[in-house]
XYZ file of C-alpha atoms in Angstrom:
766
model
C 55.333 14.238 43.183
C 54.491 15.506 46.647
C 54.217 13.079 49.552
C 50.941 12.588 51.427
C 50.136 14.677 54.531
C 49.556 11.637 56.727
C 52.899 10.036 57.729
C 53.315 6.258 57.454
C 53.344 5.950 61.251
C 49.952 7.738 61.342
C 48.542 5.115 58.963
C 50.006 2.291 61.065
C 48.157 3.703 64.092
C 44.924 4.956 62.489
C 43.793 1.747 60.733
C 44.062 -0.670 63.702
C 42.714 2.042 66.038
C 39.521 2.422 63.959
C 39.140 -1.356 63.835
C 39.484 -1.627 67.628
C 36.984 1.232 68.118
C 34.541 -0.723 65.910
C 34.983 -3.908 67.948
C 34.608 -2.061 71.283
C 31.466 -0.275 70.035
C 29.891 -3.563 68.911
C 30.623 -5.158 72.299
C 29.051 -2.154 74.026
C 25.895 -2.514 71.898
C 25.821 -6.222 72.771
C 26.088 -5.339 76.462
C 23.048 -3.011 76.112
C 21.033 -5.774 74.401
C 22.003 -8.265 77.124
C 20.345 -6.043 79.748
C 16.966 -7.338 78.519
C 16.530 -10.389 80.724
C 15.110 -13.671 79.465
C 14.220 -15.053 82.884
C 11.096 -14.044 84.836
C 11.607 -11.842 87.891
C 9.779 -14.014 90.407
C 10.204 -17.685 89.595
C 8.048 -18.863 92.536
C 4.627 -19.027 90.846
C 5.680 -19.526 87.260
C 4.279 -23.048 87.072
C 0.781 -22.450 88.431
C -0.845 -22.159 85.037
C 0.396 -25.284 83.324
C -2.700 -27.394 83.964
C -3.214 -28.982 80.580
C 0.183 -28.785 78.952
C 0.441 -26.891 75.728
C -3.205 -25.967 75.165
C -2.815 -23.164 77.665
C -0.405 -20.930 75.796
C -2.366 -21.395 72.569
C -5.634 -20.223 74.113
C -4.098 -17.482 76.275
C -4.335 -14.418 74.075
C -4.195 -11.535 76.537
C -0.846 -9.998 77.454
C -0.258 -9.460 81.119
C -2.024 -12.678 82.133
C 0.373 -15.538 82.603
C 3.338 -13.211 82.119
C 5.927 -15.582 83.579
C 4.908 -18.360 81.279
C 5.277 -16.064 78.296
C 8.855 -15.177 79.269
C 9.726 -18.827 79.903
C 8.115 -19.826 76.612
C 10.126 -17.151 74.749
C 13.355 -18.390 76.344
C 12.495 -21.986 75.432
C 11.748 -21.132 71.765
C 14.865 -18.994 71.528
C 17.100 -21.802 72.746
C 15.475 -24.217 70.239
C 16.187 -21.780 67.364
C 19.731 -21.119 68.585
C 20.515 -24.834 68.936
C 19.125 -25.582 65.475
C 21.160 -22.799 63.862
C 24.383 -23.696 65.678
C 24.167 -27.399 64.862
C 23.433 -26.642 61.188
C 26.378 -24.262 60.870
C 28.733 -26.736 62.549
C 27.632 -29.448 60.123
C 28.052 -27.073 57.178
C 31.502 -25.944 58.344
C 32.718 -29.545 58.591
C 31.988 -30.044 54.887
C 33.310 -26.613 53.966
C 36.471 -27.240 56.035
C 37.313 -30.280 53.882
C 36.849 -28.140 50.769
C 39.025 -25.386 52.267
C 41.952 -27.740 52.880
C 41.647 -29.282 49.397
C 41.466 -25.897 47.679
C 44.389 -24.516 49.705
C 46.522 -27.442 48.451
C 45.327 -26.724 44.898
C 46.368 -23.047 45.161
C 49.814 -24.040 46.410
C 50.393 -26.672 43.696
C 49.119 -24.544 40.800
C 50.932 -21.339 41.755
C 54.103 -23.162 42.816
C 54.311 -24.943 39.454
C 54.454 -21.630 37.523
C 58.249 -21.578 37.879
C 58.615 -25.310 38.522
C 58.720 -24.870 42.336
C 62.059 -23.036 42.050
C 63.269 -21.059 45.072
C 65.531 -18.662 43.132
C 64.488 -15.019 42.809
C 62.975 -13.776 39.523
C 62.935 -10.418 37.689
C 60.215 -8.049 38.944
C 57.182 -7.582 36.725
C 57.263 -3.775 36.922
C 61.065 -3.428 36.605
C 63.072 -6.196 34.905
C 66.382 -4.920 36.351
C 65.338 -5.644 39.954
C 65.070 -9.090 41.539
C 61.883 -10.170 43.319
C 60.787 -13.094 45.479
C 60.249 -16.485 43.764
C 56.859 -17.744 42.533
C 57.010 -20.395 45.253
C 56.742 -17.621 47.869
C 53.620 -16.266 46.166
C 52.175 -19.799 46.258
C 52.853 -20.187 49.990
C 51.604 -16.729 50.991
C 48.545 -16.888 48.688
C 47.605 -20.146 50.409
C 48.026 -18.570 53.852
C 45.920 -15.530 52.935
C 43.252 -17.832 51.419
C 42.964 -19.709 54.728
C 42.898 -16.403 56.663
C 40.097 -15.039 54.450
C 38.111 -18.270 54.742
C 38.369 -18.373 58.540
C 37.464 -14.670 58.903
C 34.449 -15.213 56.650
C 33.232 -18.226 58.625
C 33.725 -16.422 61.948
C 31.848 -13.350 60.634
C 28.856 -15.457 59.648
C 28.884 -17.503 62.849
C 29.105 -14.486 65.170
C 26.283 -12.800 63.263
C 24.072 -15.847 63.714
C 24.899 -16.082 67.436
C 23.998 -12.415 67.989
C 20.760 -12.715 66.021
C 19.581 -15.786 67.936
C 20.562 -14.046 71.181
C 18.466 -10.980 70.337
C 15.294 -12.392 68.769
C 13.411 -13.286 71.984
C 14.655 -10.126 73.674
C 13.097 -8.092 70.845
C 9.802 -9.949 71.391
C 9.801 -9.170 75.117
C 10.662 -5.511 74.504
C 7.699 -5.296 72.086
C 5.423 -5.557 75.166
C 6.680 -2.119 76.214
C 6.135 -0.570 72.778
C 7.397 -0.594 69.240
C 10.254 1.871 69.956
C 11.919 -0.388 72.542
C 11.660 -3.426 70.283
C 13.122 -1.475 67.349
C 16.147 -0.352 69.385
C 16.879 -3.908 70.578
C 16.668 -5.346 67.052
C 18.705 -2.527 65.536
C 21.427 -2.662 68.206
C 21.814 -6.384 67.632
C 22.180 -5.743 63.909
C 24.815 -3.117 64.697
C 26.804 -5.649 66.761
C 27.089 -7.827 63.686
C 27.804 -4.940 61.304
C 30.638 -3.449 63.338
C 32.219 -6.774 64.303
C 32.354 -7.827 60.672
C 33.672 -4.514 59.293
C 36.304 -4.201 62.023
C 37.433 -7.844 61.897
C 37.763 -7.802 58.117
C 39.855 -4.637 58.266
C 42.043 -5.737 61.174
C 42.888 -9.192 59.784
C 43.756 -7.715 56.360
C 45.937 -5.013 57.925
C 47.814 -7.499 60.141
C 48.307 -9.882 57.179
C 49.801 -7.093 55.016
C 52.220 -6.093 57.784
C 53.324 -9.667 58.480
C 53.825 -10.440 54.785
C 55.860 -7.232 54.471
C 58.471 -8.637 56.854
C 59.288 -11.299 54.242
C 58.627 -9.410 51.014
C 60.421 -6.194 51.955
C 60.447 -3.908 48.892
C 58.747 -6.416 46.571
C 55.267 -4.891 46.944
C 53.989 -6.297 43.682
C 54.586 -9.850 44.971
C 53.209 -8.962 48.411
C 49.841 -7.716 47.152
C 49.550 -10.534 44.610
C 49.788 -12.921 47.560
C 47.123 -10.926 49.473
C 44.515 -11.672 46.739
C 44.036 -15.090 48.352
C 42.276 -13.277 51.221
C 39.410 -12.244 48.933
C 39.177 -15.735 47.431
C 38.963 -17.324 50.888
C 36.255 -14.894 51.997
C 34.087 -15.422 48.952
C 34.415 -19.185 48.621
C 33.108 -19.603 52.184
C 30.366 -17.067 51.481
C 29.199 -19.091 48.484
C 28.569 -22.194 50.585
C 27.066 -20.130 53.402
C 24.686 -18.339 51.042
C 23.652 -21.371 48.985
C 23.450 -23.802 51.930
C 21.692 -21.305 54.187
C 19.389 -20.193 51.365
C 18.256 -23.744 50.586
C 17.746 -24.445 54.309
C 15.619 -21.385 55.018
C 13.468 -21.594 51.908
C 12.751 -25.324 52.116
C 11.350 -24.741 55.609
C 9.551 -21.522 54.664
C 7.837 -22.936 51.568
C 6.844 -26.124 53.422
C 5.449 -24.200 56.400
C 3.495 -21.732 54.232
C 1.966 -24.156 51.735
C 0.584 -26.585 54.289
C -0.005 -24.207 57.203
C -1.469 -21.136 55.533
C -2.959 -22.432 52.295
C -4.177 -25.904 53.276
C -4.814 -25.685 57.027
C -5.665 -21.976 57.296
C -3.529 -21.436 60.393
C -1.515 -18.216 60.898
C 2.176 -17.803 60.055
C 4.525 -19.074 62.794
C 1.702 -20.963 64.523
C 3.283 -23.394 67.039
C 1.066 -26.204 65.684
C 3.006 -26.073 62.396
C 5.815 -28.686 62.506
C 8.091 -26.642 60.165
C 7.922 -23.474 62.240
C 11.193 -23.924 64.183
C 13.078 -24.897 60.997
C 11.667 -21.762 59.321
C 12.955 -19.511 62.104
C 16.324 -21.282 62.215
C 16.554 -20.695 58.454
C 16.250 -16.924 58.844
C 19.431 -16.978 60.911
C 21.571 -19.330 58.830
C 20.526 -17.894 55.443
C 19.808 -14.218 55.875
C 22.286 -13.539 58.684
C 25.229 -15.958 58.457
C 25.050 -16.057 54.634
C 24.692 -12.295 54.254
C 27.549 -11.636 56.693
C 29.963 -13.885 54.804
C 28.774 -12.432 51.471
C 29.404 -8.786 52.352
C 32.693 -9.655 54.033
C 33.712 -11.338 50.752
C 32.799 -8.207 48.743
C 34.786 -6.037 51.125
C 37.858 -8.293 51.046
C 37.803 -8.578 47.250
C 37.389 -4.881 46.486
C 40.290 -4.145 48.868
C 42.426 -6.831 47.167
C 41.574 -5.596 43.649
C 42.525 -2.019 44.570
C 45.754 -3.135 46.276
C 46.873 -5.292 43.317
C 46.442 -2.417 40.838
C 48.038 0.089 43.244
C 51.094 -2.123 43.755
C 52.083 -1.744 40.076
C 51.215 1.986 40.069
C 53.339 4.835 41.447
C 52.223 4.033 45.036
C 53.809 0.593 44.863
C 56.818 1.452 42.703
C 57.779 4.446 44.887
C 56.837 2.581 48.083
C 54.377 5.162 49.398
C 52.849 3.161 52.245
C 50.064 5.576 53.243
C 48.848 6.074 49.672
C 49.114 2.317 49.093
C 46.761 1.638 52.005
C 44.211 4.240 50.819
C 41.546 1.466 50.402
C 41.993 0.435 54.045
C 41.858 4.053 55.216
C 38.486 4.484 53.482
C 37.161 1.450 55.374
C 38.610 2.768 58.656
C 36.837 6.105 58.314
C 33.707 4.168 57.295
C 33.648 2.485 60.715
C 33.762 5.860 62.509
C 31.060 7.322 60.224
C 28.779 4.316 60.796
C 29.312 4.604 64.542
C 27.964 8.176 64.544
C 25.143 7.143 62.181
C 24.058 4.293 64.483
C 23.660 6.706 67.399
C 21.062 8.626 65.364
C 18.839 5.520 65.324
C 19.374 4.347 68.899
C 20.077 7.461 70.971
C 19.393 10.810 69.247
C 15.860 10.101 67.965
C 13.215 7.942 69.587
C 10.686 5.940 67.599
C 7.189 6.281 69.028
C 4.899 4.987 66.271
C 4.900 2.161 63.740
C 4.999 4.541 60.768
C 8.334 5.972 61.956
C 10.244 2.676 61.609
C 10.919 2.660 57.866
C 11.848 6.384 57.666
C 14.305 5.836 60.551
C 16.047 3.044 58.636
C 16.117 5.109 55.443
C 17.627 8.019 57.360
C 20.445 5.679 58.377
C 21.369 5.233 54.721
C 21.182 8.955 53.946
C 23.107 10.105 57.057
C 25.871 7.538 56.558
C 26.239 8.481 52.864
C 26.431 12.232 53.546
C 28.897 11.835 56.433
C 30.962 9.340 54.454
C 31.303 11.797 51.550
C 32.964 14.232 53.979
C 35.064 11.398 55.416
C 36.294 10.338 51.955
C 37.232 13.964 51.131
C 39.352 14.192 54.295
C 41.057 10.813 53.742
C 41.803 11.635 50.093
C 43.287 14.986 51.092
C 45.573 13.639 53.843
C 46.507 10.199 52.454
C 47.211 10.827 48.766
C 49.808 12.977 47.007
C 48.263 15.737 44.848
C 49.234 13.860 41.673
C 50.302 10.245 41.004
C 50.161 7.583 38.282
C 47.859 4.561 38.046
C 48.603 1.432 35.993
C 46.296 1.323 32.957
C 46.813 -1.806 30.793
C 50.522 -1.399 30.166
C 50.776 2.392 30.543
C 50.857 4.709 33.554
C 47.984 7.222 33.695
C 48.467 10.493 35.600
C 45.681 11.017 38.166
C 44.952 13.908 40.568
C 43.763 13.198 44.123
C 40.401 15.004 43.614
C 39.664 12.616 40.726
C 40.122 9.643 43.025
C 37.806 11.294 45.568
C 35.132 11.484 42.845
C 35.632 7.793 42.012
C 34.934 6.747 45.610
C 32.064 9.233 46.000
C 30.360 8.094 42.799
C 30.377 4.492 44.070
C 29.006 5.593 47.437
C 26.120 7.594 45.929
C 25.368 4.931 43.300
C 24.875 2.557 46.256
C 22.347 4.946 47.792
C 20.459 5.266 44.470
C 20.346 1.463 44.076
C 19.097 1.207 47.683
C 16.251 3.657 47.147
C 15.186 2.226 43.779
C 15.108 -1.222 45.379
C 12.989 0.186 48.177
C 10.561 1.797 45.712
C 10.026 -1.521 43.945
C 9.772 -3.717 47.058
C 8.076 -1.597 49.749
C 4.295 -1.831 50.055
C 4.131 1.927 50.637
C 4.505 2.534 46.875
C 2.420 1.739 43.810
C 4.511 -1.125 42.244
C 3.868 -3.514 45.164
C 0.280 -2.276 45.583
C -0.348 -3.082 41.900
C 1.014 -6.594 42.469
C -1.287 -6.971 45.502
C -4.240 -5.702 43.441
C -3.547 -8.304 40.737
C -4.255 -11.033 43.327
C -8.012 -10.348 42.865
C -7.951 -12.557 39.784
C -5.816 -15.307 41.266
C -2.213 -16.449 41.523
C -1.458 -16.393 37.768
C -1.909 -12.631 37.365
C 0.026 -12.071 40.599
C 2.964 -14.036 39.152
C 2.818 -12.134 35.840
C 2.769 -8.729 37.578
C 5.569 -9.747 39.959
C 7.867 -10.934 37.163
C 7.231 -7.727 35.202
C 8.063 -5.656 38.291
C 11.361 -7.530 38.757
C 12.466 -7.010 35.158
C 11.533 -3.321 35.287
C 13.401 -2.783 38.576
C 16.695 -3.623 36.832
C 16.736 -0.446 34.691
C 17.816 2.293 37.107
C 20.321 0.223 39.155
C 22.072 -0.829 35.926
C 22.207 2.792 34.726
C 23.643 3.822 38.140
C 26.289 1.064 37.951
C 27.082 2.025 34.327
C 27.480 5.707 35.250
C 29.778 4.923 38.170
C 31.880 2.605 35.968
C 32.217 5.278 33.278
C 33.162 8.071 35.688
C 35.590 6.025 37.782
C 37.277 4.359 34.795
C 37.660 7.688 32.956
C 39.389 9.219 35.982
C 41.545 6.394 37.346
C 41.240 3.286 35.129
C 40.669 -0.032 36.919
C 41.877 1.372 40.262
C 39.013 3.883 40.040
C 36.472 1.073 39.704
C 37.983 -0.830 42.645
C 37.764 2.208 44.932
C 34.223 2.961 43.654
C 33.262 -0.539 44.865
C 34.934 0.256 48.184
C 32.966 3.502 48.313
C 29.742 1.533 47.968
C 30.912 -0.810 50.736
C 32.440 1.878 52.966
C 29.249 2.113 55.045
C 29.097 -1.691 55.376
C 28.607 -1.530 59.171
C 25.374 0.480 58.817
C 24.277 -1.563 55.782
C 24.672 -4.799 57.711
C 22.967 -3.408 60.812
C 19.914 -2.506 58.709
C 20.092 -5.848 56.966
C 20.438 -8.036 60.062
C 17.626 -6.095 61.724
C 15.135 -7.730 59.282
C 15.611 -11.420 60.173
C 15.857 -10.533 63.899
C 12.432 -8.808 63.704
C 11.066 -11.717 61.662
C 12.170 -14.163 64.361
C 10.743 -11.882 67.068
C 7.335 -12.044 65.352
C 7.567 -15.818 65.104
C 8.417 -16.127 68.800
C 5.496 -13.816 69.734
C 3.105 -16.058 67.771
C 4.506 -19.285 69.209
C 4.520 -17.994 72.777
C 0.831 -17.076 72.407
C 1.297 -13.356 72.986
C -1.534 -10.928 72.327
C -2.608 -9.675 68.915
C -1.253 -6.196 69.708
C 2.286 -7.470 70.214
C 2.109 -9.482 67.005
C 1.033 -6.311 65.175
C 4.090 -4.484 66.502
C 6.507 -7.245 65.507
C 4.803 -7.483 62.090
C 5.390 -3.759 61.554
C 9.077 -4.230 62.447
C 9.243 -7.233 60.132
C 7.602 -5.457 57.142
C 10.167 -2.636 57.415
C 12.864 -5.292 57.786
C 11.732 -6.988 54.578
C 12.240 -3.808 52.617
C 15.610 -3.085 54.224
C 16.699 -6.655 53.470
C 15.866 -5.980 49.821
C 17.899 -2.742 50.015
C 20.794 -4.736 51.499
C 20.603 -7.231 48.640
C 20.584 -4.325 46.163
C 23.784 -3.012 47.757
C 25.376 -6.450 47.701
C 24.558 -6.969 44.010
C 25.598 -3.444 42.952
C 28.908 -3.672 44.802
C 29.452 -7.195 43.412
C 29.193 -5.805 39.861
C 31.847 -3.169 40.553
C 34.054 -5.548 42.539
C 33.853 -8.142 39.785
C 34.824 -5.607 37.136
C 37.756 -4.371 39.255
C 38.936 -7.965 39.778
C 38.529 -8.541 36.039
C 40.838 -5.560 35.431
C 43.368 -6.877 37.941
C 43.172 -10.348 36.306
C 43.787 -8.910 32.823
C 46.787 -6.930 34.172
C 48.218 -9.926 36.020
C 47.706 -12.352 33.108
C 49.491 -9.820 30.831
C 46.608 -9.482 28.347
C 46.774 -6.109 26.604
C 43.282 -6.106 25.023
C 40.185 -8.298 25.194
C 38.769 -8.395 21.654
C 35.164 -9.587 21.497
C 35.459 -10.249 17.744
C 37.965 -13.069 18.200
C 36.226 -16.479 18.443
C 38.235 -17.445 21.553
C 36.785 -14.509 23.493
C 33.282 -14.631 22.039
C 32.684 -18.281 22.927
C 33.741 -17.412 26.471
C 31.350 -14.468 26.503
C 28.304 -16.482 25.477
C 29.090 -19.387 27.825
C 29.734 -16.955 30.691
C 26.337 -15.324 30.126
C 24.701 -18.763 30.407
C 26.309 -19.654 33.778
C 23.987 -17.547 36.021
C 20.989 -19.367 34.508
C 22.559 -22.788 35.075
C 23.453 -21.813 38.639
C 19.937 -20.419 39.316
C 18.377 -23.593 37.897
C 20.418 -25.691 40.321
C 19.587 -23.610 43.402
C 15.864 -23.235 42.535
C 15.476 -26.963 41.945
C 17.287 -27.712 45.199
C 14.809 -25.552 47.119
C 11.914 -27.172 45.235
C 12.965 -30.753 45.983
C 13.755 -29.963 49.640
C 10.403 -28.151 50.015
C 8.625 -31.185 48.543
C 10.016 -33.402 51.315
C 9.094 -30.745 53.876
C 5.482 -30.449 52.618
C 5.065 -34.235 52.768
C 6.416 -34.372 56.335
C 4.219 -31.487 57.567
C 1.127 -33.069 55.969
C 2.034 -36.437 57.503
C 2.242 -34.904 60.982
C -1.087 -33.069 60.634
C -2.761 -36.263 59.427
C -1.236 -38.734 61.888
C -0.645 -36.871 65.177
C -3.970 -36.789 67.057
C -4.825 -33.454 68.693
C -2.225 -31.455 66.713
C -4.730 -29.088 65.086
C -6.558 -28.653 68.409
C -3.315 -27.665 70.101
C -3.349 -30.507 72.648
C -0.397 -32.375 71.106
C 3.078 -31.125 70.228
C 4.468 -31.430 66.679
C 7.787 -33.117 65.941
C 9.916 -30.074 65.109
C 13.203 -32.024 65.037
C 12.309 -34.071 61.933
C 11.629 -30.901 59.930
C 14.914 -29.350 61.090
C 16.702 -32.542 59.993
C 15.044 -32.469 56.531
C 16.224 -28.892 55.967
C 19.752 -29.605 57.240
C 20.263 -32.748 55.154
C 18.838 -31.187 52.004
C 20.913 -28.035 52.187
C 24.213 -29.817 52.914
C 23.651 -32.234 50.031
C 22.365 -29.651 47.580
C 24.934 -26.898 48.165
C 27.777 -28.962 46.675
C 26.815 -29.025 42.918
C 26.231 -25.228 42.563
C 29.412 -24.602 44.564
C 31.368 -26.967 42.322
C 30.006 -25.235 39.198
C 31.308 -21.850 40.334
C 34.662 -23.071 41.673
C 35.542 -25.393 38.770
C 34.475 -23.232 35.800
C 37.458 -20.805 35.925
C 39.885 -23.701 36.458
C 38.557 -25.758 33.526
C 38.295 -22.770 31.163
C 41.709 -21.388 32.181
C 43.540 -24.722 31.843
C 41.912 -25.927 28.614
C 40.988 -22.718 26.784
C 43.427 -20.115 28.174
C 43.214 -16.601 29.539
C 41.456 -14.949 26.546
C 38.487 -17.324 26.696
C 38.421 -17.002 30.491
C 38.275 -13.198 30.213
C 35.217 -13.689 27.956
C 33.570 -16.008 30.507
C 34.126 -13.479 33.300
C 32.671 -10.603 31.257
C 29.658 -12.686 30.174
C 28.822 -13.937 33.674
C 29.130 -10.394 35.076
C 26.821 -8.859 32.470
C 24.048 -11.450 32.736
C 24.485 -12.282 36.436
C 23.814 -8.739 37.638
C 20.524 -8.498 35.708
C 19.266 -11.905 36.856
C 20.243 -11.212 40.475
C 18.518 -7.811 40.708
C 15.294 -9.001 39.057
C 15.150 -12.196 41.165
C 15.697 -10.340 44.461
C 13.173 -7.600 43.709
C 10.482 -9.917 42.344
C 10.666 -12.046 45.494
C 10.699 -8.996 47.781
C 7.679 -7.476 46.020
C 5.622 -10.696 46.278
C 6.459 -10.988 49.964
C 5.410 -7.418 50.728
C 2.276 -7.662 48.560
C 1.207 -10.530 50.835
C 2.046 -8.484 53.948
C 0.136 -5.487 52.490
C -3.033 -7.601 52.241
C -2.494 -9.129 55.707
C -1.954 -5.780 57.448
C -5.116 -4.251 55.905
C -3.826 -0.770 56.687
C -5.664 1.005 53.836
C -9.137 0.676 52.291
C -7.573 -0.875 49.214
C -5.775 -3.504 51.315
C -8.962 -4.252 53.300
C -10.874 -4.853 50.056
C -8.367 -7.637 49.232
C -8.247 -9.234 52.690
C -8.651 -10.582 55.301
C -6.208 -13.471 55.844
C -7.601 -16.600 54.263
C -9.482 -14.782 51.477
C -8.922 -15.831 47.847
C -6.718 -12.815 47.006
C -4.671 -13.509 50.161
C -4.178 -17.149 49.138
C -3.044 -15.986 45.679
C -0.582 -13.618 47.397
C 0.770 -16.462 49.567
C 1.407 -18.537 46.420
C 3.291 -15.601 44.847
C 5.306 -15.156 48.024
C 6.150 -18.866 48.059
C 7.415 -18.755 44.450
C 9.429 -15.644 45.284
C 11.095 -17.188 48.339
C 13.853 -19.106 46.508
C 14.253 -16.193 44.074
C 14.907 -13.546 46.720
C 16.712 -15.620 49.339
C 18.567 -18.342 47.446
C 19.216 -17.723 43.734
C 19.295 -13.904 43.677
C 21.739 -13.283 46.551
C 23.953 -16.245 45.595
C 24.460 -14.891 42.077
C 26.447 -11.905 43.285
C 28.897 -14.360 44.848
C 29.078 -16.262 41.543
C 30.243 -13.211 39.579
C 32.753 -12.086 42.241
C 34.112 -15.518 43.061
C 34.864 -16.515 39.465
C 36.712 -13.221 38.975
C 38.800 -13.431 42.163
C 39.616 -17.092 41.526
C 40.805 -16.236 38.007
C 42.933 -13.441 39.485
C 44.613 -15.742 42.020
C 45.374 -18.402 39.388
C 46.256 -15.895 36.621
C 50.047 -16.651 36.588
C 49.341 -20.384 36.248
C 46.806 -19.893 33.429
C 49.144 -17.470 31.621
C 52.036 -19.969 31.825
C 50.361 -23.376 31.411
C 46.786 -22.607 30.277
C 45.056 -23.021 26.896
C 45.995 -26.688 26.403
C 43.315 -27.304 23.749
C 44.465 -24.435 21.556
C 48.089 -25.590 21.817
C 47.169 -28.912 20.217
C 44.849 -27.472 17.553
């Protein structure tokens, strides 16, 4: 077998270099965003218009007049949102930190007990004649990599939130100069988050592998088993970030919409609405911090799954370092490709009109996919030998390097297909969402029926795309093929995240424009940015769910290999009971998260009503609402309510593995994957479609939309109700489900040696 063209030293330089380039590029983008100043130029006469307190900025509707006050107001609102988001995340991280320490101890105890905490070396799994490091070492290093993954995940989410809250008011101020300027500010801020996350994830993983190698030496199988903790750490933090953030944002959103829009007939993000600050804080902690941790988790897990399988294939056995790190090389090239792609949006083409926003974002996806295909071809050519073997359930399968290229490419293009199908079903430019909007003529009930039908129908093509990529990649390179297909889908993560983070930043910018009393024209511009952002957020969720399906399957393969199961037979009762229980878990999990949002929203609605009824002058705009109480309701509810769903996901593999054994657990993993993907896609797309149907009526851009409007009409109220039902579906349950299917799989993989040795207690006694 020929060696790869790229020498090991080249790999050692290339991977960290790409990561550093990504970090430098993100800091440069941040520097460009920071040039938009949030303080007025001449402070001297900024106070001359504050005669009667807060009534002024509510009545002032013309831009240009009272300009200084507008800038000051924007800065004030931005700091309120930033403070709210920071304090929530710190509270959440305190709780999650306790969990992290407890779970790290659990990993150490369970994995250490496999060989009774012995420190003597053991025979290697791939070659019984050689001696490898003891199980105790795997326990220690798995625990370290778990903590590393958890910290990287938390930092990714926190930095994303900080950047988003830094950029929201700046986007609002840039919108005064035109929609193009505002778009560039929002998109650059998204890019800061995307590149920081992709580069950090890559760099930490690369450093961890090199440090662990000092101890493990030639025992690569043990080394990469220990690295799996990195994926577990990333995803367990993401679960709490997604669920906690999702409950926070939707409790505030539902409360603000139901009382403000439906009962009081005031516009969205009106400063008189007490829940408005909590709503805007929620966009940052749910959609940004949660999404960042989620995609980091997917990236870490797909890398770990590929590395585990590779370590018992010819790459690991023959100690071919460059070929072994092929997954990391794909991610490295991905950073460079996304860097070029980002310049197309910010520097090469200028957006001049509202209708150019969505095509510009879609072009980002297409350009990055095309360039990445070329990038993958180059990496495959230089990093892999022309022929090698891949571990395939007990046998070694001979694979050619062009076959592995096709595996990665098929994942990459499947991601693009899922993105565009999601866009078709959730963008108000196409007939599915327009049909949902049209159904609002006859009230909320028909709107709900049409929306649910749309969600179920939108599952078909993504599932076929995932199925095709699984078939192709498995046929060519077994489970390793599926792992690298998932990496292919995630290889353009920096661009995906930039597009995704752009949505909540634009949403916040619109909210700030409304609260600062800016003119109708500026609100129209931010609304156009926000509507495009809604669709791209749905595309981002599609990517996250599609990649989660592939990642979960790859982890499942790695788990089956590591637990030494040769076949998973559905006809045996042990496996079948696991399968049917696993398929039920996404419904149980969704029930918990939906009910949490419902009960938190109930408290929020009561509080908002109380303030409108008891604070004199609130509706007239002469008194200020008590924003802090609403922020506190959301914070308390989400911290309390995120624990039961989190416990369900984290404890299920442990209970099933210990009491029922690895066969039943493999059934649970397969069942939760199969049903979780369907539920997640339909929930996300239903919610996205209802949201954009409401925006379609509000914008009134076509004759059809005008016949349903204006704001406050009966069809519009029906659309608001649909949107409110869809909120927890698209922002809490749907996105959290992809973490459920990945997290259970990676947790089973980490604990596989323990379950294989000590698991199945019930069946031992029967």
